[in-house]
XYZ file of C-alpha atoms in Angstrom:
341
model
C -171.630 2.154 -65.087
C -175.021 0.646 -65.940
C -175.821 -0.949 -69.275
C -178.287 1.812 -70.072
C -175.686 4.533 -69.395
C -173.251 3.211 -71.986
C -173.774 5.038 -75.239
C -172.160 2.588 -77.682
C -173.261 -0.994 -78.125
C -171.063 -3.414 -80.052
C -172.192 -6.928 -81.010
C -170.145 -9.872 -82.276
C -171.277 -13.425 -83.052
C -169.047 -16.479 -83.386
C -170.412 -19.375 -85.462
C -169.943 -22.678 -83.643
C -168.813 -25.033 -86.392
C -165.053 -25.233 -85.927
C -162.054 -25.074 -83.620
C -160.585 -21.571 -83.084
C -157.249 -21.077 -84.869
C -154.490 -18.465 -84.960
C -156.246 -16.547 -87.733
C -159.445 -16.262 -85.668
C -157.436 -14.989 -82.717
C -155.567 -12.280 -84.593
C -158.470 -11.196 -86.798
C -161.384 -11.254 -84.359
C -160.824 -12.594 -80.855
C -157.891 -10.428 -79.758
C -159.451 -7.053 -80.735
C -162.851 -8.104 -79.382
C -161.442 -9.075 -75.996
C -159.659 -5.728 -75.777
C -162.979 -4.022 -76.536
C -164.733 -6.089 -73.849
C -162.550 -4.363 -71.272
C -163.614 -0.860 -72.343
C -165.947 0.478 -69.622
C -167.528 2.989 -72.018
C -168.781 0.303 -74.406
C -171.492 -2.293 -73.837
C -170.297 -5.371 -75.688
C -172.445 -8.346 -76.634
C -170.619 -11.546 -77.613
C -172.557 -14.664 -78.476
C -172.104 -18.211 -79.660
C -174.042 -18.254 -82.931
C -175.187 -21.849 -82.536
C -178.481 -21.378 -84.413
C -176.452 -20.136 -87.375
C -174.247 -23.228 -87.075
C -177.194 -25.470 -87.993
C -177.333 -23.911 -91.449
C -174.130 -25.577 -92.591
C -173.476 -28.315 -90.059
C -175.812 -31.218 -89.337
C -173.308 -32.992 -87.099
C -174.641 -32.451 -83.555
C -171.412 -33.666 -81.981
C -169.394 -31.126 -83.952
C -171.732 -28.254 -83.043
C -171.721 -29.230 -79.357
C -167.939 -29.589 -79.213
C -167.393 -26.340 -81.085
C -169.665 -24.452 -78.673
C -167.587 -25.716 -75.767
C -164.236 -25.030 -77.464
C -165.153 -21.510 -78.536
C -166.579 -20.555 -75.141
C -163.483 -21.941 -73.386
C -161.225 -20.085 -75.832
C -162.793 -16.681 -75.221
C -162.773 -17.164 -71.462
C -159.180 -18.459 -71.432
C -158.014 -15.427 -73.398
C -159.517 -12.991 -70.920
C -163.003 -12.002 -72.064
C -164.376 -9.640 -69.406
C -167.778 -11.202 -68.703
C -168.502 -8.677 -65.943
C -168.507 -5.863 -68.482
C -169.402 -7.724 -71.701
C -172.533 -9.870 -72.051
C -171.534 -13.365 -73.229
C -174.295 -15.809 -74.148
C -175.499 -18.608 -76.405
C -177.817 -17.466 -79.161
C -180.042 -20.511 -78.569
C -180.588 -19.455 -74.929
C -182.461 -16.316 -76.049
C -185.931 -17.428 -77.279
C -186.784 -13.843 -78.180
C -184.298 -13.999 -81.080
C -186.179 -16.593 -83.207
C -189.443 -14.796 -82.378
C -187.986 -11.531 -83.648
C -186.642 -13.386 -86.692
C -190.228 -14.269 -87.641
C -191.443 -10.705 -87.166
C -188.634 -9.397 -89.358
C -189.311 -12.116 -91.951
C -192.835 -10.724 -92.246
C -191.566 -7.271 -93.223
C -188.510 -8.381 -95.241
C -188.886 -8.455 -99.032
C -188.048 -11.791 -100.644
C -186.205 -9.861 -103.341
C -183.784 -8.620 -100.698
C -182.948 -12.208 -99.753
C -182.551 -13.120 -103.425
C -179.616 -10.707 -103.523
C -177.794 -12.199 -100.515
C -174.238 -13.201 -101.435
C -174.389 -16.713 -99.932
C -177.641 -17.554 -101.707
C -176.432 -16.166 -105.038
C -173.175 -18.143 -104.693
C -175.097 -21.375 -104.055
C -177.335 -20.735 -107.082
C -174.282 -19.978 -109.239
C -172.667 -23.234 -108.101
C -175.762 -25.200 -109.153
C -175.852 -23.372 -112.474
C -172.173 -24.123 -113.115
C -172.818 -27.792 -112.333
C -175.605 -27.851 -114.928
C -178.353 -28.627 -112.398
C -181.865 -28.089 -113.782
C -182.923 -26.987 -110.267
C -180.964 -23.864 -109.371
C -182.155 -24.150 -105.759
C -180.929 -27.728 -105.380
C -179.588 -28.352 -101.875
C -180.381 -24.815 -100.694
C -182.247 -24.745 -97.399
C -184.487 -22.029 -96.033
C -181.851 -21.634 -93.329
C -179.275 -20.575 -95.921
C -181.766 -18.449 -97.814
C -183.087 -16.615 -94.779
C -180.099 -16.445 -92.474
C -179.593 -12.689 -93.043
C -182.927 -12.271 -91.239
C -181.661 -14.262 -88.249
C -178.498 -12.157 -88.293
C -180.629 -9.012 -88.347
C -182.560 -10.286 -85.322
C -179.279 -10.912 -83.467
C -178.287 -7.305 -84.045
C -181.617 -5.521 -83.642
C -182.606 -7.480 -80.533
C -180.005 -5.501 -78.603
C -180.115 -2.336 -80.719
C -176.399 -2.610 -81.444
C -174.837 0.568 -82.771
C -171.758 -1.081 -84.257
C -171.124 -4.555 -85.649
C -167.480 -5.446 -86.464
C -167.479 -7.481 -89.698
C -165.335 -8.408 -92.655
C -166.056 -6.792 -95.999
C -168.036 -9.860 -97.100
C -170.537 -9.238 -94.287
C -171.277 -5.566 -94.948
C -174.268 -6.549 -97.068
C -175.897 -8.256 -94.073
C -175.618 -5.118 -91.949
C -177.220 -3.126 -94.771
C -180.020 -5.703 -94.866
C -180.499 -5.385 -91.100
C -180.794 -1.619 -91.535
C -183.364 -2.161 -94.281
C -185.473 -4.455 -92.085
C -185.187 -2.137 -89.087
C -186.248 0.862 -91.150
C -189.139 -1.042 -92.701
C -190.414 -2.224 -89.307
C -190.076 1.255 -87.791
C -192.003 2.731 -90.749
C -194.809 0.152 -90.738
C -195.378 0.333 -87.004
C -194.765 4.072 -86.733
C -192.110 4.267 -84.032
C -188.345 4.010 -83.601
C -188.234 0.480 -82.230
C -184.832 -0.281 -83.708
C -181.521 1.536 -83.977
C -180.004 1.362 -87.449
C -176.703 -0.520 -86.972
C -173.416 0.397 -88.602
C -170.864 -2.038 -90.017
C -167.348 -1.554 -88.663
C -164.598 -2.822 -90.956
C -161.100 -2.551 -89.507
C -158.748 -2.405 -92.473
C -155.797 -2.944 -90.118
C -157.027 -6.351 -88.958
C -154.483 -8.969 -89.983
C -155.545 -11.829 -92.258
C -153.098 -14.633 -91.531
C -151.795 -17.065 -94.096
C -152.193 -20.781 -93.434
C -149.951 -23.806 -93.822
C -150.191 -23.659 -97.625
C -149.831 -19.877 -97.981
C -153.514 -19.249 -98.648
C -155.727 -17.457 -96.115
C -155.874 -19.488 -92.898
C -159.321 -21.076 -93.010
C -160.917 -24.333 -91.922
C -162.418 -24.443 -95.446
C -158.883 -24.944 -96.796
C -157.871 -27.326 -93.988
C -154.725 -25.236 -93.500
C -155.195 -23.900 -89.971
C -153.111 -23.953 -86.812
C -155.559 -24.477 -83.919
C -154.993 -22.010 -81.110
C -154.523 -24.444 -78.250
C -152.946 -27.577 -79.707
C -150.258 -29.302 -77.651
C -146.635 -28.148 -77.871
C -145.729 -31.234 -79.895
C -148.566 -30.674 -82.383
C -147.831 -26.934 -82.609
C -144.206 -27.649 -83.543
C -145.306 -30.194 -86.143
C -147.748 -27.713 -87.741
C -145.277 -24.814 -87.759
C -142.745 -27.020 -89.522
C -145.365 -27.753 -92.225
C -145.749 -24.061 -93.165
C -144.870 -23.628 -96.831
C -141.661 -21.720 -97.652
C -139.551 -21.247 -100.781
C -136.255 -22.882 -101.768
C -133.868 -20.101 -100.670
C -130.881 -21.457 -98.743
C -129.530 -20.252 -95.357
C -127.440 -17.116 -95.917
C -129.562 -15.891 -98.827
C -131.626 -12.743 -98.050
C -135.344 -13.425 -97.782
C -138.418 -11.233 -98.191
C -140.385 -11.122 -94.918
C -143.363 -9.421 -96.568
C -144.163 -12.509 -98.664
C -143.463 -15.035 -95.899
C -146.219 -16.693 -93.856
C -143.764 -17.427 -91.028
C -142.916 -13.755 -90.630
C -146.549 -12.700 -90.974
C -147.649 -14.985 -88.131
C -144.665 -13.960 -85.996
C -145.316 -10.236 -86.462
C -149.017 -10.666 -85.649
C -148.041 -11.747 -82.134
C -144.722 -9.919 -81.616
C -144.028 -6.316 -80.626
C -142.925 -3.761 -83.220
C -139.340 -4.003 -81.908
C -139.320 -7.809 -82.090
C -140.735 -7.737 -85.619
C -138.087 -5.235 -86.720
C -135.351 -7.449 -85.280
C -136.730 -10.486 -87.105
C -136.952 -8.476 -90.326
C -133.206 -7.776 -90.040
C -132.534 -11.489 -89.616
C -134.440 -12.156 -92.847
C -132.201 -9.654 -94.606
C -129.196 -11.469 -93.141
C -130.421 -14.779 -94.581
C -131.968 -16.688 -91.658
C -132.516 -20.339 -92.591
C -136.084 -21.634 -92.872
C -135.524 -24.277 -90.225
C -134.263 -21.651 -87.786
C -137.139 -19.294 -88.647
C -139.665 -22.051 -87.980
C -138.052 -22.889 -84.656
C -138.098 -19.203 -83.674
C -141.784 -18.949 -84.568
C -142.642 -22.087 -82.603
C -140.785 -20.916 -79.507
C -142.419 -17.504 -79.633
C -145.958 -18.854 -80.162
C -145.515 -21.549 -77.541
C -144.379 -19.040 -74.928
C -147.184 -16.634 -75.830
C -149.901 -19.297 -75.669
C -148.652 -21.403 -72.746
C -150.671 -19.733 -69.972
C -153.951 -19.339 -71.903
C -153.527 -22.946 -73.120
C -153.404 -24.103 -69.500
C -156.502 -22.035 -68.664
C -158.240 -23.440 -71.740
C -157.502 -27.045 -70.750
C -158.795 -26.379 -67.229
C -161.992 -24.877 -68.629
C -162.521 -27.785 -71.033
C -162.345 -30.097 -68.050
C -164.911 -27.988 -66.172
C -167.892 -27.533 -68.529
C -170.055 -26.743 -65.516
C -168.181 -23.468 -65.031
C -168.619 -22.551 -68.704
C -172.322 -23.397 -68.458
C -172.701 -21.142 -65.422
C -170.983 -18.232 -67.197
C -173.185 -18.617 -70.281
C -176.378 -18.907 -68.244
C -175.499 -15.745 -66.361
C -174.849 -14.054 -69.688
C -178.185 -15.279 -71.033
C -179.980 -13.862 -68.000
C -178.383 -10.470 -68.612
C -179.183 -10.663 -72.327
C -182.821 -11.548 -71.651
C -183.128 -8.607 -69.279
C -182.605 -6.567 -72.438
C -184.503 -8.794 -74.886
C -187.709 -9.582 -72.972
C -188.929 -5.982 -72.446
C -188.202 -5.083 -76.073
C -189.983 -8.200 -77.289
C -193.008 -7.372 -75.146
C -193.096 -3.912 -76.706
C -192.811 -5.380 -80.198
C -195.643 -7.850 -79.569
C -197.914 -4.962 -78.655
C -196.704 -3.014 -81.687
C -197.747 -5.758 -84.131
C -200.978 -6.668 -82.338
C -199.819 -9.758 -80.437
C -199.871 -8.246 -76.933
C -201.949 -9.633 -74.053
C -205.538 -8.426 -73.728
C -205.096 -7.231 -70.161
């Protein structure tokens, strides 16, 4: 089926500032890879490396994260024949569209962006006389770049967490404004897709697994490191033989996110029977290690062959630009920047 024949377009970006962890896999990567294999959907997945520059000025970290994230998605089975997988920075039409959208986007809309308001509130709480202290134009305007990512490919659906719904609404606002000013339907109005069933995993300390809390379990650490991290997961003081509540236990939550319904039910019974924490941690390690062994091997092979990853991303960029270049040419003419002949 051709790209044009597919009626639904889904777009997902992955910011390249960290190492993928179990929470990323369960919450975003696993469902996205399943969607990439749906022949009735045209999926766009991209490394959001321009976004990464907003909060990370360590070039080594950005470069390494781009490689790790690309290798992770490929190792876990992303279907790059069906889905289009590319680096954001390989599509020059995206920053050009960002400027066009900036010229129709009201500053007041950006003033209401959650990230900007949070940064201003932090400065206010610190007693800074300059409420914009340390705030870059990248942070202030990144909803416009996100809108360009989405509108460049006229995505119908954008899977996001609840905290990102505002950005999809902003993209709709910019798309509608551009369409109105230039009197044609250049852009599809995207819809946010929030899956309430997506699991949010707890981390080593019981809080949400997040690199911001430094409580993550990286997806493809060695067996030895995986065991060490699993053993660090916080539990309570209940002794072996005492019944335990699986619904408040990070160990059980992580286990059930990977296990089948039958396996989870069996583990739930063992909690009721009073499984010891040491035994529960060993069970979790063994299950995760077995589940991740083959993709870990593929990941290591990919990390040792960056040329293959580069080739995949370049092919994806070519496919993406086959979509982006004609639209951008049309938009240039729409705003008066087309060629004379």
